[in-house]
C-alpha cells in the first residue's frame, strides 16, 4: 500500500488575511482583499485594482530581523517567509538545532519571479555604473530559489530544497511534487507552497495583454467575478500559501494535528497542441489531468463532493467547467459543488495554487464549503452544463469528504490534486 | 580599557573616538546573536572574532561609505581585516577629501 500523506500545518499571506485563522474567517464571511491601487492609476494601467496582502511593520518584525529588513525589497519573499514559517510552526515543528539539519525534511516553494522590485533597483544601479553598491542581498532576493533558500535556512532543512516554477500552476504543482517525494520514501516532511510578488512590474504584462478587467476601477470589490456572466478578466493578486506535508506514520507518531489527507494528484501539459497554446489550455490535457489525479488517488469520480477550480474570471471559465464535466462525467445537479476563491483574493498567479489549496484544506478541516462572490448571474455557457445550485454564493454548512483542486497555467500546464477529510 | 588600546596604537595612528563610535554603531546590527557589541575593540578581527560573514562585510563597507561620505576601493576592502584597519582607511580617505 502506498504511503499515506497528511497535511499537518498551514500558513497563508493573502490579500484578504495574513494568517490562517483570519483567512478562514475572511473566506467564510466573504471579505474581499481586492483594492483600488493608486500606483496602478498613476502608471496608467487599464486595470487599477489588485489583491495585495497588507503586512504591518510589527508583523514583519516577527519574521525578519532588523538586519534582514535592510534593503529588503522582495514582496514575494516576505509573503513566502510569513506563510512558510507559520505552516511549520502550525504543524508543531521547531527549527533544527545549530549543528544538525533535519535530513528528512525538505522544502519545495515555488514562485514565478522573485524580488522584481529589488531587481529593478539593481538594474538602475548597474546601468549607472554602480554595481559595487548593490550590497550582498541583491542575489538572494532576486534568485527564484531565494524563497526556498530562505525557508530552508530558517527551518534547517536537510532534504531537497528547491523552487518550482510553472506559471499559475506553480503552487499546486509544488504540493504534488512534495507529496510524490514523501510517497517515494525520499522525505518524511515537506514544506510546500508558493509565493508571488506584488506590483506593477509583475502585473503590467497581463494588463498589456488586455486580460484584466478595466470596468471596475471604481468598485474594486466587484472586479473579480469568476463564473459570472459579466466576468471580464482576472484581477491580479499576490501573496503566498504554505502547507506541511507529512507521512501519516510520522504525524501520528508525534501526535500532530491533521487537517486533511492528500490522496494523490497529477501534473501534465497539453503540449500547446490542438486548441492548446502558450496561453490557452488543450482541453484533452485538462481532462486527462483530472482523470489521472482521480486514478492516482484510487477514488471514483462520483465520490468528489466539491471542486476548487482554477476559475480566474476570464472567458475561459465556461471551458474549464465543461472540462470538469467531461472528465468527471457529471452534469447538471449531479455535478459537485464548485467554488473559486479568486472572487475574494484575485488571481495570485504563482501563489494562486498554494493559497487556494490552503482554503480548500480548511473546508475539509472545518466541514464547510465556502461560497462564491460576484456571480449572482452565472455565465449562460456554464449553466448549460451544471445546475446553478452547484455554485454556492454563501458558505454552506456541508462537510465535504473529498475535494478536488486544480490549477492551470501559461505554457499549457495543468495540475490537479485530490484531498480527503482525514479518517484514521 | 579602550584608553589603553588608544595609547598602544597612537604612535602611528591617532584614533578618532567619534569615528570609532560611529563605526561600532555600523557594525552592531551585523553581529551574530551570540556576539555582544561590548566585545568590539579596535583589534577585533571582523570575520574571525566578531563572526561577521564575508557577505555582511560587503554591506558594512557600503554603510561606512554612506556614513562617512567616502568611497572605498577594492584594495581597501582587501586590507580591512580588523576594526582598526577600517578606521585607518576612514581617516586616510577623510584626509584626502
Short mmCIF file of C-alpha atoms in Angstrom, two decimals:
data_model
loop_
_atom_site.label_atom_id
_atom_site.label_comp_id
_atom_site.label_asym_id
_atom_site.label_seq_id
_atom_site.Cartn_x
_atom_site.Cartn_y
_atom_site.Cartn_z
CA UNK A 1 0.00 0.00 0.00
CA UNK A 2 1.29 3.44 -0.81
CA UNK A 3 2.50 5.74 1.95
CA UNK A 4 -0.31 7.91 3.27
CA UNK A 5 0.46 11.62 3.31
CA UNK A 6 -1.35 14.12 5.51
CA UNK A 7 -1.34 17.87 5.97
CA UNK A 8 -0.22 18.90 9.44
CA UNK A 9 0.43 22.61 9.06
CA UNK A 10 -0.98 25.57 7.16
CA UNK A 11 0.23 29.10 6.56
CA UNK A 12 -1.04 31.91 4.38
CA UNK A 13 -0.36 35.52 3.49
CA UNK A 14 -3.24 36.53 1.25
CA UNK A 15 -4.77 39.80 0.06
CA UNK A 16 -7.69 39.39 2.48
CA UNK A 17 -5.85 37.94 5.52
CA UNK A 18 -2.28 37.32 6.62
CA UNK A 19 -2.81 34.36 8.94
CA UNK A 20 -4.76 31.13 8.62
CA UNK A 21 -7.47 31.83 11.23
CA UNK A 22 -8.30 35.23 9.68
CA UNK A 23 -8.14 33.72 6.19
CA UNK A 24 -10.72 31.11 7.16
CA UNK A 25 -12.93 33.82 8.60
CA UNK A 26 -12.47 36.01 5.52
CA UNK A 27 -13.43 33.17 3.15
CA UNK A 28 -16.42 32.32 5.31
CA UNK A 29 -17.72 35.88 5.62
CA UNK A 30 -16.64 36.80 2.07
CA UNK A 31 -14.22 39.56 2.98
CA UNK A 32 -12.62 40.80 -0.21
CA UNK A 33 -8.93 41.68 -0.45
CA UNK A 34 -9.30 43.49 -3.77
CA UNK A 35 -8.49 47.20 -3.51
CA UNK A 36 -8.00 50.21 -5.72
CA UNK A 37 -4.27 50.84 -6.26
CA UNK A 38 -3.17 54.45 -6.70
CA UNK A 39 0.15 53.35 -8.13
CA UNK A 40 -1.57 51.50 -10.97
CA UNK A 41 -3.65 54.58 -11.69
CA UNK A 42 -0.55 56.78 -11.79
CA UNK A 43 1.08 54.33 -14.16
CA UNK A 44 -1.97 54.44 -16.42
CA UNK A 45 -2.90 50.79 -16.09
CA UNK A 46 -6.20 49.79 -17.64
CA UNK A 47 -6.91 47.69 -14.55
CA UNK A 48 -6.24 49.71 -11.40
CA UNK A 49 -7.42 47.17 -8.83
CA UNK A 50 -5.46 44.31 -7.34
CA UNK A 51 -5.09 41.96 -4.40
CA UNK A 52 -2.11 42.58 -2.17
CA UNK A 53 -1.50 41.31 1.39
CA UNK A 54 -1.30 44.14 3.94
CA UNK A 55 1.64 43.33 6.21
CA UNK A 56 2.07 45.82 9.07
CA UNK A 57 5.57 46.61 10.34
CA UNK A 58 5.10 44.83 13.68
CA UNK A 59 4.11 41.68 11.83
CA UNK A 60 7.20 41.92 9.62
CA UNK A 61 9.35 42.31 12.73
CA UNK A 62 8.19 38.91 13.97
CA UNK A 63 9.64 37.17 10.90
CA UNK A 64 12.63 39.27 9.83
CA UNK A 65 15.48 40.69 11.89
CA UNK A 66 16.32 44.37 11.60
CA UNK A 67 19.33 43.37 9.51
CA UNK A 68 17.25 41.18 7.18
CA UNK A 69 14.86 44.08 6.67
CA UNK A 70 17.64 46.40 5.49
CA UNK A 71 17.30 46.80 1.75
CA UNK A 72 14.57 44.15 1.71
CA UNK A 73 12.53 44.86 -1.40
CA UNK A 74 11.12 41.48 -2.45
CA UNK A 75 7.46 41.29 -1.53
CA UNK A 76 7.06 37.67 -2.61
CA UNK A 77 9.90 36.69 -0.31
CA UNK A 78 8.18 38.46 2.58
CA UNK A 79 4.85 36.71 1.93
CA UNK A 80 6.57 33.35 1.44
CA UNK A 81 8.55 33.54 4.66
CA UNK A 82 5.45 34.53 6.65
CA UNK A 83 3.35 31.69 5.20
CA UNK A 84 6.15 29.12 5.33
CA UNK A 85 7.17 29.79 8.93
CA UNK A 86 3.54 29.90 10.03
CA UNK A 87 2.87 26.50 8.43
CA UNK A 88 5.94 24.95 10.01
CA UNK A 89 5.08 26.22 13.48
CA UNK A 90 1.40 25.38 12.99
CA UNK A 91 2.48 21.76 12.47
CA UNK A 92 4.06 21.90 15.92
CA UNK A 93 7.54 21.71 14.43
CA UNK A 94 10.63 23.55 15.62
CA UNK A 95 13.71 24.83 13.83
CA UNK A 96 16.72 22.48 13.64
CA UNK A 97 19.44 22.90 16.24
CA UNK A 98 22.58 24.82 15.38
CA UNK A 99 24.61 21.79 14.44
CA UNK A 100 22.45 19.25 12.58
CA UNK A 101 19.81 19.90 9.89
CA UNK A 102 16.61 17.88 9.55
CA UNK A 103 17.74 15.33 6.96
CA UNK A 104 14.19 14.08 6.36
CA UNK A 105 12.52 17.49 5.93
CA UNK A 106 12.57 19.31 2.60
CA UNK A 107 11.21 22.49 1.06
CA UNK A 108 9.56 22.91 -2.34
CA UNK A 109 8.48 26.53 -2.52
CA UNK A 110 7.70 27.90 -5.94
CA UNK A 111 7.46 31.34 -7.49
CA UNK A 112 7.11 32.98 -10.88
CA UNK A 113 9.65 35.73 -10.49
CA UNK A 114 11.11 36.79 -7.17
CA UNK A 115 12.06 40.26 -6.00
CA UNK A 116 11.07 42.17 -9.14
CA UNK A 117 11.32 45.48 -7.24
CA UNK A 118 14.78 44.56 -5.95
CA UNK A 119 15.82 43.60 -9.45
CA UNK A 120 14.60 46.95 -10.76
CA UNK A 121 16.68 48.67 -8.07
CA UNK A 122 19.72 46.64 -9.17
CA UNK A 123 19.17 47.40 -12.85
CA UNK A 124 19.18 51.14 -12.17
CA UNK A 125 22.39 50.90 -10.14
CA UNK A 126 24.14 48.72 -12.70
CA UNK A 127 23.16 50.98 -15.58
CA UNK A 128 24.62 53.91 -13.67
CA UNK A 129 27.92 52.05 -13.30
CA UNK A 130 27.27 51.48 -9.63
CA UNK A 131 27.36 47.69 -9.47
CA UNK A 132 29.62 47.80 -6.43
CA UNK A 133 26.78 49.44 -4.47
CA UNK A 134 24.32 46.54 -4.90
CA UNK A 135 25.08 45.10 -1.47
CA UNK A 136 25.14 41.46 -0.51
CA UNK A 137 21.43 40.64 -0.69
CA UNK A 138 20.67 41.50 -4.30
CA UNK A 139 21.24 37.90 -5.39
CA UNK A 140 19.29 36.15 -2.65
CA UNK A 141 16.32 38.48 -3.08
CA UNK A 142 16.16 38.05 -6.84
CA UNK A 143 17.12 34.42 -7.47
CA UNK A 144 13.94 32.41 -7.98
CA UNK A 145 15.04 29.92 -5.32
CA UNK A 146 15.62 32.74 -2.84
CA UNK A 147 12.37 31.81 -1.14
CA UNK A 148 13.14 28.11 -0.67
CA UNK A 149 16.70 29.01 0.33
CA UNK A 150 15.41 31.43 2.96
CA UNK A 151 12.90 28.94 4.37
CA UNK A 152 15.32 26.03 4.22
CA UNK A 153 17.82 28.04 6.23
CA UNK A 154 15.36 29.19 8.87
CA UNK A 155 13.99 25.68 9.40
CA UNK A 156 17.29 23.88 8.98
CA UNK A 157 16.05 21.64 6.19
CA UNK A 158 18.50 18.91 5.19
CA UNK A 159 16.42 17.28 2.44
CA UNK A 160 15.66 18.68 -1.01
CA UNK A 161 15.35 22.48 -1.00
CA UNK A 162 14.10 23.81 -4.32
CA UNK A 163 11.81 26.22 -6.13
CA UNK A 164 9.48 25.07 -8.88
CA UNK A 165 8.03 27.40 -11.47
CA UNK A 166 5.14 26.64 -13.81
CA UNK A 167 3.19 29.89 -14.04
CA UNK A 168 -0.20 29.77 -12.31
CA UNK A 169 0.14 26.02 -11.73
CA UNK A 170 3.18 26.53 -9.50
CA UNK A 171 1.56 26.16 -6.07
CA UNK A 172 -0.49 23.07 -6.85
CA UNK A 173 2.39 21.52 -8.77
CA UNK A 174 4.75 22.03 -5.81
CA UNK A 175 2.30 20.35 -3.47
CA UNK A 176 2.13 17.29 -5.74
CA UNK A 177 5.94 17.25 -6.07
CA UNK A 178 6.26 17.26 -2.29
CA UNK A 179 3.62 14.57 -1.99
CA UNK A 180 5.45 12.39 -4.52
CA UNK A 181 8.69 12.82 -2.62
CA UNK A 182 7.16 11.53 0.59
CA UNK A 183 5.34 8.68 -1.19
CA UNK A 184 8.61 7.61 -2.80
CA UNK A 185 10.22 7.45 0.64
CA UNK A 186 12.75 10.21 -0.02
CA UNK A 187 11.44 12.53 2.68
CA UNK A 188 9.27 12.40 5.75
CA UNK A 189 8.10 16.01 5.84
CA UNK A 190 7.92 18.56 3.04
CA UNK A 191 7.13 22.23 3.44
CA UNK A 192 5.40 23.06 0.15
CA UNK A 193 3.95 26.31 -1.09
CA UNK A 194 4.48 29.21 -3.41
CA UNK A 195 4.66 32.97 -3.45
CA UNK A 196 4.18 35.81 -5.87
CA UNK A 197 5.41 39.42 -5.73
CA UNK A 198 3.04 42.37 -5.78
CA UNK A 199 3.25 45.37 -8.02
CA UNK A 200 3.14 46.89 -11.47
CA UNK A 201 6.22 45.05 -12.77
CA UNK A 202 4.53 41.72 -12.10
CA UNK A 203 1.06 42.70 -13.26
CA UNK A 204 1.91 45.01 -16.18
CA UNK A 205 2.35 42.29 -18.78
CA UNK A 206 -1.13 40.97 -18.08
CA UNK A 207 -2.61 44.45 -18.33
CA UNK A 208 -0.90 44.80 -21.71
CA UNK A 209 -2.48 41.52 -22.84
CA UNK A 210 -5.86 43.11 -22.02
CA UNK A 211 -6.94 40.17 -19.90
CA UNK A 212 -7.52 42.21 -16.72
CA UNK A 213 -10.89 43.90 -16.03
CA UNK A 214 -10.98 47.64 -16.77
CA UNK A 215 -14.55 48.46 -15.79
CA UNK A 216 -14.27 48.03 -12.05
CA UNK A 217 -11.70 50.64 -11.04
CA UNK A 218 -14.42 52.45 -9.07
CA UNK A 219 -15.81 49.34 -7.41
CA UNK A 220 -12.77 47.18 -6.67
CA UNK A 221 -14.58 44.52 -4.67
CA UNK A 222 -16.84 43.73 -7.60
CA UNK A 223 -13.98 43.38 -10.09
CA UNK A 224 -13.15 39.70 -9.65
CA UNK A 225 -16.13 37.72 -10.98
CA UNK A 226 -15.36 34.02 -11.55
CA UNK A 227 -18.14 32.12 -13.33
CA UNK A 228 -20.21 35.29 -13.72
CA UNK A 229 -21.96 36.31 -16.90
CA UNK A 230 -20.26 39.70 -16.52
CA UNK A 231 -16.73 38.38 -15.85
CA UNK A 232 -14.30 40.46 -17.86
CA UNK A 233 -10.84 39.31 -16.86
CA UNK A 234 -8.84 38.33 -13.79
CA UNK A 235 -7.89 40.75 -11.05
CA UNK A 236 -4.14 40.43 -10.40
CA UNK A 237 -3.16 39.31 -6.93
CA UNK A 238 -0.15 38.31 -4.88
CA UNK A 239 0.77 36.58 -1.65
CA UNK A 240 1.80 33.12 -0.50
CA UNK A 241 0.37 29.88 0.79
CA UNK A 242 2.18 27.05 2.55
CA UNK A 243 1.40 23.54 3.74
CA UNK A 244 3.37 20.99 5.72
CA UNK A 245 3.00 17.56 4.14
CA UNK A 246 3.99 14.62 6.28
CA UNK A 247 3.83 10.84 6.18
CA UNK A 248 0.88 9.67 8.24
CA UNK A 249 3.25 7.50 10.24
CA UNK A 250 5.37 10.49 11.25
CA UNK A 251 2.34 12.65 12.02
CA UNK A 252 0.73 10.01 14.22
CA UNK A 253 3.99 9.24 15.97
CA UNK A 254 4.39 12.82 17.11
CA UNK A 255 0.69 13.32 17.70
CA UNK A 256 0.46 16.18 15.20
CA UNK A 257 -2.78 17.93 14.26
CA UNK A 258 -4.07 16.59 10.93
CA UNK A 259 -6.04 18.92 8.65
CA UNK A 260 -6.67 16.52 5.79
CA UNK A 261 -5.12 13.77 3.72
CA UNK A 262 -3.60 14.13 0.25
CA UNK A 263 -4.94 11.18 -1.74
CA UNK A 264 -2.97 11.87 -4.89
CA UNK A 265 -2.60 14.12 -7.86
CA UNK A 266 -1.47 14.57 -11.42
CA UNK A 267 0.59 17.05 -13.41
CA UNK A 268 0.67 17.27 -17.21
CA UNK A 269 0.80 19.58 -20.21
CA UNK A 270 -1.19 19.86 -23.39
CA UNK A 271 1.99 20.41 -25.36
CA UNK A 272 0.46 23.55 -26.90
CA UNK A 273 -1.15 21.24 -29.44
CA UNK A 274 -4.77 21.08 -30.65
CA UNK A 275 -6.50 24.18 -29.13
CA UNK A 276 -3.73 24.39 -26.52
CA UNK A 277 -1.41 27.38 -26.92
CA UNK A 278 1.08 29.28 -24.79
CA UNK A 279 -1.88 30.92 -23.04
CA UNK A 280 -4.85 28.58 -23.61
CA UNK A 281 -5.31 25.02 -22.43
CA UNK A 282 -5.59 21.90 -24.52
CA UNK A 283 -8.92 20.55 -23.26
CA UNK A 284 -8.00 16.90 -23.64
CA UNK A 285 -4.94 17.53 -21.47
CA UNK A 286 -7.01 19.22 -18.77
CA UNK A 287 -9.45 16.32 -18.72
CA UNK A 288 -6.64 13.77 -18.65
CA UNK A 289 -5.01 15.61 -15.75
CA UNK A 290 -8.23 15.46 -13.72
CA UNK A 291 -8.82 11.79 -14.60
CA UNK A 292 -5.21 10.89 -13.81
CA UNK A 293 -5.49 12.60 -10.42
CA UNK A 294 -8.61 10.59 -9.65
CA UNK A 295 -6.93 7.37 -10.71
CA UNK A 296 -3.77 8.19 -8.77
CA UNK A 297 -5.96 8.79 -5.72
CA UNK A 298 -7.78 5.47 -6.03
CA UNK A 299 -11.22 7.06 -5.93
CA UNK A 300 -14.16 7.26 -8.32
CA UNK A 301 -15.29 10.49 -9.96
CA UNK A 302 -18.70 10.29 -8.24
CA UNK A 303 -17.02 10.45 -4.82
CA UNK A 304 -15.89 14.04 -5.32
CA UNK A 305 -18.07 16.32 -3.20
CA UNK A 306 -16.58 19.66 -4.17
CA UNK A 307 -14.16 21.30 -6.54
CA UNK A 308 -12.00 24.35 -6.03
CA UNK A 309 -11.43 25.42 -9.58
CA UNK A 310 -8.78 27.48 -11.28
CA UNK A 311 -11.63 29.76 -12.47
CA UNK A 312 -9.92 33.10 -12.93
CA UNK A 313 -12.89 35.12 -14.27
CA UNK A 314 -11.77 35.23 -17.88
CA UNK A 315 -13.68 33.91 -20.89
CA UNK A 316 -12.11 30.52 -20.14
CA UNK A 317 -14.24 29.79 -17.06
CA UNK A 318 -17.05 28.10 -19.07
CA UNK A 319 -14.44 25.97 -20.85
CA UNK A 320 -13.00 24.89 -17.51
CA UNK A 321 -16.45 23.85 -16.26
CA UNK A 322 -17.00 21.90 -19.45
CA UNK A 323 -13.69 20.11 -18.92
CA UNK A 324 -14.58 19.18 -15.34
CA UNK A 325 -17.94 17.85 -16.55
CA UNK A 326 -16.33 15.78 -19.29
CA UNK A 327 -13.60 14.44 -17.01
CA UNK A 328 -15.98 13.50 -14.19
CA UNK A 329 -18.87 12.60 -16.50
CA UNK A 330 -21.11 14.57 -14.17
CA UNK A 331 -23.50 17.31 -15.27
CA UNK A 332 -26.44 19.36 -14.01
CA UNK A 333 -27.40 18.73 -10.39
CA UNK A 334 -25.10 15.71 -10.30
CA UNK A 335 -22.06 17.99 -10.58
CA UNK A 336 -20.03 18.56 -7.35
CA UNK A 337 -20.20 21.90 -5.56
CA UNK A 338 -17.69 24.24 -7.14
CA UNK A 339 -16.05 27.43 -5.96
CA UNK A 340 -13.28 29.85 -6.75
CA UNK A 341 -11.59 31.94 -4.06
CA UNK A 342 -10.37 34.35 -6.72
CA UNK A 343 -13.51 36.42 -6.28
CA UNK A 344 -12.10 37.46 -2.89
CA UNK A 345 -8.33 37.46 -3.45
CA UNK A 346 -7.92 37.86 -7.19
CA UNK A 347 -5.61 35.69 -9.20
CA UNK A 348 -2.44 35.41 -7.12
CA UNK A 349 -0.54 33.93 -10.09
CA UNK A 350 2.31 31.71 -8.88
CA UNK A 351 0.84 31.88 -5.37
CA UNK A 352 -2.70 31.04 -6.50
CA UNK A 353 -2.39 27.27 -6.24
CA UNK A 354 -0.93 27.22 -2.74
CA UNK A 355 -3.22 29.88 -1.25
CA UNK A 356 -6.24 28.12 -2.74
CA UNK A 357 -5.02 24.71 -1.54
CA UNK A 358 -4.88 26.18 1.98
CA UNK A 359 -8.51 27.36 1.62
CA UNK A 360 -9.57 24.01 0.16
CA UNK A 361 -7.97 22.10 3.03
CA UNK A 362 -9.69 24.42 5.51
CA UNK A 363 -13.03 23.37 4.01
CA UNK A 364 -12.24 19.73 4.83
CA UNK A 365 -10.90 20.51 8.29
CA UNK A 366 -13.77 22.78 9.24
CA UNK A 367 -16.57 20.92 7.46
CA UNK A 368 -17.93 23.58 5.14
CA UNK A 369 -17.85 24.81 1.58
CA UNK A 370 -17.05 28.48 1.05
CA UNK A 371 -19.28 30.50 -1.25
CA UNK A 372 -18.52 32.46 -4.40
CA UNK A 373 -18.96 36.22 -4.68
CA UNK A 374 -19.82 38.35 -7.68
CA UNK A 375 -21.52 35.54 -9.60
CA UNK A 376 -25.17 36.21 -8.92
CA UNK A 377 -25.75 35.89 -12.64
CA UNK A 378 -23.96 32.77 -13.75
CA UNK A 379 -22.40 32.66 -17.19
CA UNK A 380 -25.02 31.09 -19.52
CA UNK A 381 -22.47 28.70 -21.02
CA UNK A 382 -21.78 27.38 -17.53
CA UNK A 383 -25.47 26.90 -16.77
CA UNK A 384 -25.76 24.79 -19.89
CA UNK A 385 -23.55 22.19 -18.20
CA UNK A 386 -24.19 22.43 -14.48
CA UNK A 387 -27.01 23.47 -12.21
CA UNK A 388 -26.74 26.89 -10.59
CA UNK A 389 -27.33 25.15 -7.26
CA UNK A 390 -23.81 23.73 -7.55
CA UNK A 391 -22.31 27.21 -7.35
CA UNK A 392 -22.93 28.37 -3.76
CA UNK A 393 -22.97 32.12 -3.24
CA UNK A 394 -22.73 31.79 0.56
CA UNK A 395 -20.79 29.42 2.79
CA UNK A 396 -22.55 26.04 3.01
CA UNK A 397 -22.57 24.08 6.25
CA UNK A 398 -21.96 20.91 4.33
CA UNK A 399 -18.90 18.89 5.28
CA UNK A 400 -17.23 17.61 2.13
CA UNK A 401 -15.40 14.30 2.28
CA UNK A 402 -13.37 14.56 -0.91
CA UNK A 403 -12.40 17.79 -2.69
CA UNK A 404 -10.52 18.22 -5.97
CA UNK A 405 -8.37 21.26 -6.62
CA UNK A 406 -6.88 22.18 -9.98
CA UNK A 407 -4.63 24.91 -11.31
CA UNK A 408 -3.77 25.68 -14.90
CA UNK A 409 -1.05 27.91 -16.26
CA UNK A 410 0.61 29.60 -19.21
CA UNK A 411 2.62 27.08 -21.15
CA UNK A 412 -0.47 24.83 -21.32
CA UNK A 413 0.39 23.21 -17.98
CA UNK A 414 -2.04 21.58 -15.56
CA UNK A 415 -2.06 20.22 -12.02
CA UNK A 416 -4.86 18.54 -10.09
CA UNK A 417 -4.76 17.30 -6.51
CA UNK A 418 -7.33 15.34 -4.50
CA UNK A 419 -7.76 15.94 -0.76
CA UNK A 420 -9.83 13.90 1.68
CA UNK A 421 -11.13 14.64 5.15
CA UNK A 422 -8.84 12.75 7.49
CA UNK A 423 -10.21 9.39 8.61
CA UNK A 424 -7.76 7.43 10.76
CA UNK B 1 40.26 49.71 28.75
CA UNK B 2 39.76 51.50 25.48
CA UNK B 3 42.12 54.19 26.66
CA UNK B 4 44.87 51.60 26.97
CA UNK B 5 44.28 50.45 23.45
CA UNK B 6 44.34 54.03 22.30
CA UNK B 7 47.70 54.53 23.93
CA UNK B 8 49.01 51.36 22.40
CA UNK B 9 48.24 52.37 18.88
CA UNK B 10 48.70 56.11 18.92
CA UNK B 11 52.34 56.08 17.91
CA UNK B 12 51.36 55.56 14.32
CA UNK B 13 47.66 56.30 14.40
CA UNK B 14 45.59 58.68 16.49
CA UNK B 15 42.19 57.07 16.69
CA UNK B 16 39.26 59.42 16.35
CA UNK B 17 36.87 58.29 19.06
CA UNK B 18 33.86 59.80 17.32
CA UNK B 19 34.63 57.77 14.20
CA UNK B 20 35.23 54.69 16.32
CA UNK B 21 31.84 55.02 18.00
CA UNK B 22 30.12 55.58 14.67
CA UNK B 23 31.84 52.52 13.23
CA UNK B 24 30.70 50.44 16.18
CA UNK B 25 27.12 51.54 15.50
CA UNK B 26 27.53 50.41 11.91
CA UNK B 27 28.92 47.02 12.95
CA UNK B 28 26.37 46.32 15.68
CA UNK B 29 23.43 45.09 13.55
CA UNK B 30 25.70 42.69 11.68
CA UNK B 31 26.90 40.89 14.81
CA UNK B 32 25.56 37.35 15.23
CA UNK B 33 23.14 36.93 18.12
CA UNK B 34 25.78 35.42 20.38
CA UNK B 35 28.26 38.26 19.90
CA UNK B 36 27.78 41.36 22.05
CA UNK B 37 28.70 44.85 20.93
CA UNK B 38 30.70 45.12 24.17
CA UNK B 39 33.41 42.83 22.89
CA UNK B 40 34.29 45.08 19.96
CA UNK B 41 37.77 46.57 20.31
CA UNK B 42 39.94 48.25 17.70
CA UNK B 43 41.85 45.00 17.42
CA UNK B 44 38.75 42.87 16.71
CA UNK B 45 39.01 40.83 13.54
CA UNK B 46 35.70 41.17 11.67
CA UNK B 47 35.45 37.62 10.45
CA UNK B 48 37.50 35.62 12.96
CA UNK B 49 36.47 37.30 16.21
CA UNK B 50 33.20 39.08 15.51
CA UNK B 51 31.91 36.19 13.34
CA UNK B 52 30.75 38.55 10.62
CA UNK B 53 30.47 36.71 7.32
CA UNK B 54 32.04 37.96 4.11
CA UNK B 55 28.65 38.90 2.60
CA UNK B 56 27.85 41.14 5.57
CA UNK B 57 31.31 42.67 5.38
CA UNK B 58 30.35 43.88 1.90
CA UNK B 59 27.36 45.67 3.42
CA UNK B 60 29.44 47.13 6.25
CA UNK B 61 31.69 48.72 3.63
CA UNK B 62 28.65 50.29 1.95
CA UNK B 63 27.39 51.58 5.30
CA UNK B 64 30.84 53.05 6.03
CA UNK B 65 30.75 54.81 2.66
CA UNK B 66 27.32 56.26 3.38
CA UNK B 67 28.10 57.28 6.96
CA UNK B 68 31.43 58.98 6.22
CA UNK B 69 30.65 60.06 2.66
CA UNK B 70 33.74 58.35 1.26
CA UNK B 71 34.40 55.67 -1.31
CA UNK B 72 36.45 52.55 -0.64
CA UNK B 73 38.48 50.84 -3.35
CA UNK B 74 38.76 47.10 -3.80
CA UNK B 75 42.29 47.25 -2.37
CA UNK B 76 40.95 48.98 0.75
CA UNK B 77 38.48 46.19 1.27
CA UNK B 78 41.21 43.59 0.89
CA UNK B 79 43.19 45.16 3.74
CA UNK B 80 40.21 45.68 6.02
CA UNK B 81 40.68 42.80 8.45
CA UNK B 82 40.18 44.48 11.82
CA UNK B 83 38.17 47.37 13.20
CA UNK B 84 41.38 49.38 13.36
CA UNK B 85 42.07 48.67 9.68
CA UNK B 86 38.66 50.12 8.88
CA UNK B 87 39.33 53.19 10.99
CA UNK B 88 42.68 53.74 9.28
CA UNK B 89 41.02 53.57 5.89
CA UNK B 90 38.34 56.01 7.03
CA UNK B 91 40.92 58.50 8.39
CA UNK B 92 43.00 58.30 5.21
CA UNK B 93 40.00 58.83 2.95
CA UNK B 94 38.75 61.75 5.02
CA UNK B 95 42.22 63.33 4.93
CA UNK B 96 42.33 63.09 1.14
CA UNK B 97 38.84 64.50 0.72
#
